[in-house]
XYZ file of C-alpha atoms in Angstrom:
587
model
C 74.435 104.934 69.953
C 70.194 104.978 70.344
C 69.968 101.573 69.068
C 72.694 100.171 71.438
C 70.638 101.412 73.881
C 67.738 100.311 73.049
C 68.091 97.075 76.024
C 69.152 98.676 78.893
C 65.957 101.677 78.355
C 63.630 98.170 77.946
C 64.491 97.212 81.034
C 64.949 100.864 83.035
C 62.680 100.777 86.250
C 61.544 104.220 85.045
C 61.233 106.242 82.049
C 64.645 108.536 81.464
C 63.104 112.147 82.180
C 62.308 110.174 85.515
C 65.900 108.928 85.938
C 67.112 112.427 85.372
C 65.239 114.698 86.255
C 65.133 113.156 89.850
C 68.901 111.380 89.585
C 70.366 115.431 88.743
C 68.423 116.640 91.147
C 71.130 114.772 93.678
C 73.279 115.113 92.199
C 73.181 119.261 92.536
C 74.312 118.919 96.155
C 78.178 118.466 97.109
C 77.399 118.299 101.146
C 77.755 115.296 101.883
C 75.314 115.841 104.712
C 72.599 116.070 102.108
C 73.091 113.986 99.787
C 73.418 111.577 103.579
C 70.334 112.972 104.224
C 68.248 112.729 100.709
C 69.310 109.194 100.700
C 68.406 108.567 104.264
C 64.720 109.511 102.964
C 64.922 107.882 99.559
C 65.709 104.772 101.380
C 63.355 104.939 104.071
C 60.208 105.718 101.855
C 60.958 103.408 99.437
C 62.823 100.008 101.311
C 61.665 97.582 98.404
C 63.024 95.953 95.814
C 60.238 97.986 93.493
C 61.855 101.741 94.240
C 61.959 103.816 91.583
C 65.565 103.953 89.631
C 65.784 106.848 90.081
C 66.964 107.574 93.804
C 69.682 107.734 93.667
C 72.808 105.110 93.088
C 76.273 105.344 94.162
C 77.089 103.811 90.104
C 73.843 106.466 88.068
C 72.461 102.978 88.445
C 75.432 102.521 84.847
C 75.835 99.577 83.409
C 77.035 96.516 84.106
C 78.628 92.799 83.559
C 75.717 90.217 83.398
C 77.883 87.023 83.338
C 76.141 84.848 85.258
C 78.765 82.179 87.259
C 78.381 78.717 86.760
C 76.286 75.858 87.743
C 78.530 74.295 89.269
C 80.755 74.515 92.486
C 83.967 76.311 92.677
C 85.963 74.899 93.782
C 89.406 76.598 95.391
C 92.651 76.064 95.280
C 96.219 77.323 95.600
C 97.535 76.258 93.054
C 98.272 79.059 89.971
C 99.298 76.684 87.208
C 98.884 76.586 83.359
C 97.399 73.473 83.056
C 92.896 72.969 82.183
C 91.155 74.126 85.481
C 88.482 72.528 85.995
C 84.647 74.640 85.433
C 84.399 76.957 87.720
C 87.581 77.660 88.634
C 88.224 80.396 87.151
C 85.954 81.994 87.919
C 86.041 81.879 91.201
C 90.001 83.477 91.455
C 89.630 86.693 92.939
C 93.328 88.433 91.434
C 95.571 88.715 94.247
C 95.725 92.493 95.168
C 91.943 92.362 94.407
C 90.650 90.322 97.320
C 93.353 92.092 99.653
C 91.390 94.703 99.252
C 88.244 93.253 99.859
C 89.197 91.999 102.502
C 90.656 94.888 104.008
C 87.479 96.675 103.691
C 85.637 93.593 105.428
C 88.014 94.124 108.574
C 87.844 97.958 108.586
C 83.543 98.362 108.079
C 84.139 94.885 111.528
C 85.718 97.362 114.141
C 84.783 100.745 112.839
C 80.549 99.178 112.072
C 79.973 95.622 113.751
C 76.861 95.682 113.347
C 76.930 95.843 109.698
C 77.829 92.545 109.216
C 79.410 93.623 105.477
C 80.591 90.206 103.905
C 83.717 91.054 102.017
C 82.537 88.352 99.255
C 79.670 91.090 98.797
C 82.167 93.910 97.825
C 83.868 90.946 95.455
C 80.202 89.707 93.959
C 79.526 94.135 93.084
C 83.578 94.651 92.061
C 82.779 91.384 89.683
C 79.838 92.865 88.124
C 80.671 96.551 87.835
C 83.835 96.090 86.715
C 85.676 92.434 86.283
C 87.254 92.730 89.356
C 89.088 95.748 88.733
C 89.161 94.063 84.495
C 91.302 91.094 85.838
C 93.418 92.338 88.693
C 95.170 94.956 86.075
C 96.772 97.107 89.131
C 99.299 97.913 90.137
C 101.124 97.322 93.418
C 99.847 100.088 95.176
C 96.542 99.078 93.653
C 95.339 101.064 91.165
C 94.146 100.663 87.764
C 97.472 100.173 85.251
C 94.409 102.814 82.672
C 91.880 104.823 84.286
C 88.217 102.335 84.667
C 84.889 104.565 83.138
C 81.331 104.111 82.196
C 79.438 105.375 79.533
C 78.983 109.448 79.424
C 75.454 109.249 81.398
C 74.096 111.999 78.842
C 69.940 111.032 78.927
C 71.081 108.879 76.516
C 69.836 105.130 77.423
C 70.973 105.795 80.941
C 69.968 109.010 83.612
C 71.199 112.267 82.931
C 73.772 114.234 85.540
C 75.210 116.379 84.457
C 79.422 117.229 84.565
C 79.938 117.386 89.320
C 83.146 117.508 89.352
C 84.335 119.307 86.572
C 86.192 116.441 84.715
C 88.525 115.703 88.344
C 87.730 111.891 88.206
C 86.587 110.929 84.432
C 88.036 113.468 83.304
C 84.719 114.781 81.349
C 83.945 117.919 81.667
C 79.786 117.951 80.326
C 78.945 114.751 82.167
C 79.463 111.957 84.388
C 81.005 108.939 84.062
C 81.223 105.922 87.070
C 83.704 105.694 87.347
C 86.546 102.916 88.862
C 86.688 99.325 89.696
C 83.430 100.089 91.952
C 82.229 102.517 89.531
C 81.128 105.118 91.682
C 80.038 108.352 89.928
C 81.416 111.833 90.871
C 78.909 113.513 92.764
C 78.645 110.112 95.051
C 82.837 109.349 95.374
C 83.195 113.301 96.459
C 81.749 112.571 100.121
C 81.356 107.949 99.939
C 85.824 108.368 98.979
C 87.632 106.047 101.733
C 91.362 106.447 102.095
C 92.284 102.256 101.716
C 95.811 102.068 101.144
C 97.077 104.836 103.556
C 98.350 106.851 100.868
C 96.845 109.916 102.239
C 94.136 110.240 98.587
C 90.970 108.832 98.029
C 91.404 107.313 94.442
C 87.980 105.852 92.764
C 90.336 103.405 89.848
C 92.762 102.504 93.093
C 90.898 99.652 94.746
C 91.682 99.937 97.837
C 89.781 102.867 98.066
C 87.406 101.566 96.274
C 86.355 98.662 98.134
C 86.491 100.775 101.624
C 84.320 102.930 100.122
C 82.235 100.453 99.141
C 81.669 98.883 102.263
C 80.692 102.421 104.209
C 78.703 103.236 100.870
C 76.175 99.344 101.568
C 76.550 100.278 105.879
C 75.912 103.822 106.077
C 72.118 103.078 107.423
C 73.084 100.766 110.088
C 71.627 97.266 108.168
C 72.198 94.923 109.021
C 73.819 93.116 105.998
C 72.881 89.235 107.176
C 69.638 90.373 107.518
C 68.269 89.780 103.882
C 65.645 92.819 103.581
C 68.284 95.032 104.956
C 70.499 93.487 102.344
C 68.799 93.654 100.152
C 67.717 97.755 100.406
C 71.639 97.435 100.357
C 72.047 96.439 96.794
C 70.224 98.708 94.836
C 71.392 101.510 96.684
C 74.155 100.738 95.026
C 71.783 100.220 91.392
C 68.450 100.661 91.527
C 67.442 97.374 89.362
C 65.980 93.874 90.298
C 68.285 92.671 87.559
C 70.840 94.299 89.528
C 70.075 92.956 92.543
C 70.104 88.865 91.765
C 72.607 88.712 89.883
C 75.119 90.312 92.863
C 73.186 87.949 95.013
C 74.362 85.428 92.684
C 78.059 86.005 92.944
C 77.878 86.352 96.775
C 76.289 82.492 96.939
C 79.039 81.901 94.653
C 81.540 83.197 96.416
C 80.546 82.250 100.032
C 81.002 78.572 97.948
C 84.713 78.846 97.490
C 87.107 80.921 96.222
C 91.531 81.739 95.973
C 94.064 83.284 95.209
C 95.433 84.380 91.258
C 97.904 85.938 90.015
C 97.578 89.824 89.371
C 96.510 90.400 85.587
C 95.097 86.976 85.468
C 90.923 86.951 85.848
C 88.627 86.103 84.014
C 86.707 89.518 82.116
C 82.905 89.644 81.264
C 81.609 89.484 78.001
C 78.326 90.781 78.266
C 76.974 93.721 79.688
C 74.067 95.695 80.522
C 73.920 97.953 77.238
C 74.420 94.953 75.367
C 78.735 95.850 75.578
C 77.737 100.343 74.144
C 80.845 101.816 75.045
C 82.652 98.385 75.806
C 85.372 98.636 73.206
C 88.249 99.001 75.485
C 89.449 102.538 77.631
C 91.758 105.335 76.737
C 94.481 106.510 78.180
C 92.385 110.195 78.069
C 89.070 110.207 79.070
C 86.117 111.320 77.124
C 86.282 115.218 76.190
C 82.614 115.470 74.558
C 82.720 119.171 73.930
C 86.466 119.649 71.995
C 84.959 120.806 68.555
C 85.907 118.419 65.526
C 87.106 115.759 67.032
C 85.357 112.594 67.508
C 84.955 111.431 70.936
C 87.291 108.123 72.446
C 85.027 105.761 72.650
C 83.126 105.323 76.461
C 85.327 103.070 78.977
C 83.765 99.944 79.968
C 83.512 99.448 83.486
C 86.923 96.520 83.090
C 86.307 93.563 81.050
C 83.855 94.331 78.416
C 82.633 92.737 75.354
C 85.451 92.317 72.490
C 85.537 95.679 71.117
C 83.461 97.491 68.472
C 84.353 99.864 65.870
C 84.602 103.313 67.543
C 80.605 104.940 66.703
C 80.702 108.516 65.678
C 79.971 110.513 68.362
C 76.764 112.118 69.397
C 77.183 115.519 70.966
C 75.554 116.557 74.625
C 72.527 116.780 74.224
C 71.847 115.508 70.708
C 73.052 114.372 67.163
C 73.611 111.781 64.982
C 73.119 108.028 66.745
C 73.986 106.322 63.275
C 78.036 104.009 63.849
C 80.702 105.707 61.664
C 83.661 105.568 61.777
C 85.691 108.432 63.026
C 87.458 111.233 61.136
C 90.197 110.450 62.249
C 91.294 106.730 61.619
C 94.377 106.641 64.099
C 92.666 108.587 66.958
C 91.065 106.193 67.614
C 91.791 102.750 67.914
C 90.247 99.919 66.794
C 91.532 96.877 68.457
C 92.980 96.105 72.131
C 95.681 99.013 73.188
C 98.678 96.253 73.461
C 99.907 96.921 77.499
C 102.906 96.551 78.863
C 104.061 94.120 81.552
C 103.440 95.256 85.101
C 106.749 95.882 87.314
C 104.808 92.566 89.212
C 104.875 90.607 85.716
C 108.891 91.314 85.806
C 109.889 89.696 88.518
C 111.723 86.466 89.052
C 112.803 85.504 92.474
C 113.131 86.805 96.455
C 116.466 87.333 97.356
C 117.541 88.271 101.381
C 118.645 92.232 101.574
C 120.495 90.999 104.872
C 118.412 90.117 107.205
C 119.855 90.799 110.572
C 119.567 88.198 113.403
C 116.573 87.705 114.501
C 116.652 87.121 117.603
C 114.051 88.231 120.711
C 112.755 87.649 124.303
C 109.248 85.757 125.127
C 107.002 89.610 125.436
C 109.657 91.875 123.749
C 109.677 93.102 120.383
C 112.274 91.952 117.521
C 114.751 94.731 117.668
C 116.422 93.839 113.440
C 113.753 93.444 110.876
C 113.127 91.925 108.225
C 114.182 92.726 104.529
C 113.451 91.353 101.398
C 114.153 92.717 97.275
C 112.559 91.525 94.290
C 114.541 90.624 91.562
C 113.997 89.920 87.589
C 116.259 87.121 85.850
C 118.973 88.732 85.927
C 118.814 90.575 88.762
C 117.750 93.681 89.045
C 115.793 95.269 91.874
C 112.128 95.600 91.440
C 109.857 98.646 92.326
C 107.011 98.732 93.524
C 105.986 95.644 94.078
C 103.965 93.912 97.202
C 105.582 91.448 98.656
C 103.248 89.984 101.617
C 104.902 88.767 104.958
C 103.271 85.964 106.598
C 104.073 84.242 109.549
C 103.702 81.044 110.045
C 103.648 77.206 112.336
C 102.348 77.039 115.991
C 102.675 80.744 117.675
C 101.719 83.556 118.986
C 104.666 85.757 117.675
C 102.986 88.755 115.671
C 103.461 91.651 113.813
C 103.432 95.241 115.661
C 99.755 95.521 115.554
C 98.444 92.056 116.685
C 98.607 91.021 112.094
C 99.951 88.105 110.815
C 100.241 88.952 108.072
C 102.000 92.679 106.247
C 102.038 93.308 103.440
C 104.589 95.845 102.020
C 106.278 97.923 98.360
C 108.695 97.356 97.602
C 110.985 100.469 97.953
C 113.098 102.689 94.847
C 115.758 100.041 95.018
C 113.324 97.176 94.936
C 114.330 96.212 98.757
C 110.172 95.658 101.147
C 110.707 96.127 104.710
C 108.403 94.303 107.262
C 107.240 95.144 110.281
C 108.477 94.486 113.339
C 107.660 91.496 115.104
C 106.823 91.065 118.281
C 107.956 88.000 120.517
C 104.928 86.387 122.211
C 105.199 83.694 124.990
C 106.165 80.872 123.537
C 109.395 80.024 122.603
C 111.791 78.158 119.569
C 111.519 79.452 116.239
C 109.058 81.699 113.905
C 108.709 80.690 110.653
C 107.882 83.903 108.524
C 107.276 83.642 104.141
C 107.782 86.266 101.836
C 105.775 86.138 99.068
C 105.209 87.914 95.886
C 101.519 89.628 95.673
C 99.981 88.471 92.768
C 102.995 86.805 90.894
C 103.395 83.075 91.330
C 107.401 83.083 92.550
C 108.965 80.774 95.302
C 108.556 82.136 98.254
C 111.781 83.191 100.993
C 111.494 81.328 104.665
C 112.846 83.492 107.801
C 113.721 82.488 110.937
C 112.888 84.025 113.842
C 113.805 82.819 117.453
C 111.829 83.270 120.823
C 113.465 82.978 123.320
C 112.499 82.576 127.839
C 112.044 86.062 129.590
C 115.422 87.173 131.520
C 117.524 88.271 134.154
C 120.752 89.047 134.268
C 120.721 90.814 137.427
C 118.888 90.476 141.585
C 118.586 92.677 144.344
C 116.678 92.285 147.186
C 113.891 95.742 147.889
C 115.190 96.169 151.471
C 118.306 95.510 153.683
C 116.382 94.354 157.111
C 117.789 91.189 158.927
C 116.710 87.816 157.948
C 116.773 86.550 161.539
C 114.381 83.704 163.353
C 114.176 81.365 167.184
C 114.654 78.269 167.052
C 110.578 76.978 165.522
C 109.897 80.553 165.107
C 108.789 82.067 162.273
C 110.801 85.304 160.498
C 109.062 88.719 161.227
C 110.288 89.813 157.346
C 109.113 88.029 153.766
C 112.352 87.346 151.911
C 111.375 90.262 148.057
C 114.145 91.178 145.058
C 114.148 92.796 142.303
C 115.253 91.156 138.337
C 116.037 94.224 135.642
C 117.448 92.868 132.479
C 119.462 95.331 131.105
C 118.779 97.787 133.944
C 115.209 97.545 132.707
C 111.875 95.731 134.719
C 112.795 92.039 133.810
C 109.160 90.872 134.458
C 107.186 86.929 133.622
C 111.376 85.787 134.465
C 111.171 82.726 135.554
C 112.584 81.597 138.686
C 113.251 79.457 141.678
C 114.244 79.810 145.150
C 116.446 76.769 147.311
C 117.469 76.706 150.721
C 121.295 75.137 150.006
C 123.519 73.563 152.418
C 126.890 75.779 152.297
C 127.837 78.753 149.469
C 129.806 75.496 148.684
C 127.692 73.290 148.361
C 124.152 74.451 146.078
C 122.743 71.063 147.158
C 119.188 70.893 148.936
C 119.715 71.955 152.905
C 118.329 69.028 155.021
C 117.435 71.228 158.358
C 117.559 74.113 159.214
C 115.095 77.441 157.643
C 112.030 75.553 155.159
C 108.945 76.985 153.433
C 105.776 74.935 154.081
C 103.242 74.020 151.467
C 99.699 74.086 151.137
C 99.264 71.024 152.763
C 101.448 72.700 155.433
C 104.269 70.129 155.214
C 107.789 71.329 154.846
C 109.412 72.122 152.056
C 113.804 73.759 150.814
C 112.735 74.498 147.474
C 110.468 76.577 145.453
C 109.960 76.059 140.919
C 107.291 77.445 139.109
C 108.033 80.797 140.185
C 108.209 83.890 137.941
C 108.917 87.383 138.234
C 105.363 90.031 138.115
C 104.696 93.777 135.657
C 107.137 95.380 137.443
C 110.257 92.312 138.089
C 109.883 91.855 141.670
C 108.986 88.585 143.158
C 108.033 88.433 146.774
C 108.932 84.525 148.646
C 106.557 83.051 151.149
C 106.458 83.236 155.112
C 110.279 81.487 156.089
C 110.290 79.121 158.983
C 113.325 77.806 161.702
C 112.993 74.309 162.992
C 115.007 73.628 165.890
C 118.932 73.662 164.307
C 120.812 77.838 165.666
C 122.746 78.789 162.906
C 124.382 80.678 160.158
C 122.223 79.622 156.783
C 122.226 80.447 152.665
C 118.468 80.833 150.044
C 119.896 81.265 146.655
C 117.390 82.035 144.409
C 117.993 81.720 140.974
C 117.276 83.267 137.263
C 116.396 82.297 133.241
C 119.152 83.692 132.397
C 121.472 83.531 134.957
C 120.662 85.560 137.228
C 121.990 84.943 140.825
C 120.870 85.799 144.290
C 122.412 84.180 147.925
C 120.803 85.672 151.066
C 121.958 85.351 154.452
C 119.505 83.202 156.915
C 120.206 83.814 161.202
C 118.203 81.570 162.963
C 119.811 81.574 166.472
C 117.488 81.720 170.169
C 116.118 84.793 171.607
C 119.038 86.440 174.050
C 117.609 87.010 178.005
C 119.119 89.140 180.389
C 121.030 88.899 183.097
C 119.269 90.263 186.568
C 121.184 93.273 188.071
C 122.796 92.934 190.946
C 121.809 93.457 194.188
C 122.597 96.642 196.301
C 123.456 95.491 200.233
C 122.170 97.763 202.702
C 123.792 99.880 204.584
C 125.662 98.954 207.220
């Protein structure tokens, strides 16, 4: 094993002894506050790229994949066909769920720490270098890796010495720590840096959503501005303190910035080369290392995913010493020498999507849709497929969204194979809205749903007061007309309305005499259009005036949805009081 680790030792920025003492001391404290403070002090004291490798890191400075991006710029394309890809296209593809996790983490950090300016391409670059994008996207519907991703045990033999800090809870190793998951966190770091990125109530380093969000917070923890190259360098070095690592990650950041595209889960390219010459790069077994088990050879140290071709498993070293000569295991059947076959994931079995009884989708502008889209994932034989991620995307020119303001929502199918999209929230643009359902990580035909947004409407109108509306010829009505619109008994806000002075109840034509409104130029008008009720459903009309014609007149108000109200207006001459009879003096 020592021979395998030789290159890593030569490339180390500090001796194993120094790294062992410093990292072990850093790992000894379990309190998040103490860990944060220790890292802050180290970063402030030695911010340059040449800082000691013992300053602490997310990965414990574990090995990583050293494959460089292609020289040719990527050619992003939504195509996921099986034809020969152009150079750069394959490497630019990121598995769908993994890419989704990076972008969601970027969004979350932009809200939580906007000054950090975390780009998702940085997470993608680190994910590529640390695990080959979760072994090419071998994750389930919830984003959890199909099998654990473990780095070699950090026992001081070519790596830092970090004795067990989690009692094997994350890495299954109760003697030494190992980097865990697609972003390769060591357990002592995960204890304070871990996040729940998929809202399932757990912080799992083997879940790409949790790990990507944790990596984002880790990189932003010192209020660094990652749009500044110096701060970006510091953040990357804090993840794995190596000049080679920094340069490699930046190469991938720039490559992904030039373009990338989504590919089905499980189809990503796997790196070939590691910074430790492939030590521990054999396929991860289903059971993590247990180096303290007597008379039983350890299973091989699991690599970051997508490692080099498997090599015969060497005889393991005992903690603290032992042989370094590779030998076959005592029990040839206990450790596989070829990659184990991986059964197809649920996503792999999906053949098509079917509607699962979605009702007619109609809502007025500004209202939430009362019905929701239901989609069922099925095999070719028509059987339901559970735990499959279905993405619902609102497409086209519309301001309708899902509740929460998003135009994309991803939902896992339940035990019946059904994914129910969040409720739609109608915008102000009326007409048809298309929602497309697709399977994340699987190229199958999408399923389109049409929702309809109708204009705001009212089904009832009523005056808010009962004062008589009267005026003398040539005068001004003392009271303005105000009405309230409702729909189903609820306030009908933003409803379009018109107000017209009509000839009679039987003739809705516009009157040519009698009361009138005034336009901006002071001219008489007897029809008002483009009126709208306010947030309380109220509509207050402008002042009314009378010409010299007396009589009873009608004002008719109509709204979208068919609500109508007719109001009487009276124009009459002012009453004159008759003089009181004179009293004759007494005779």
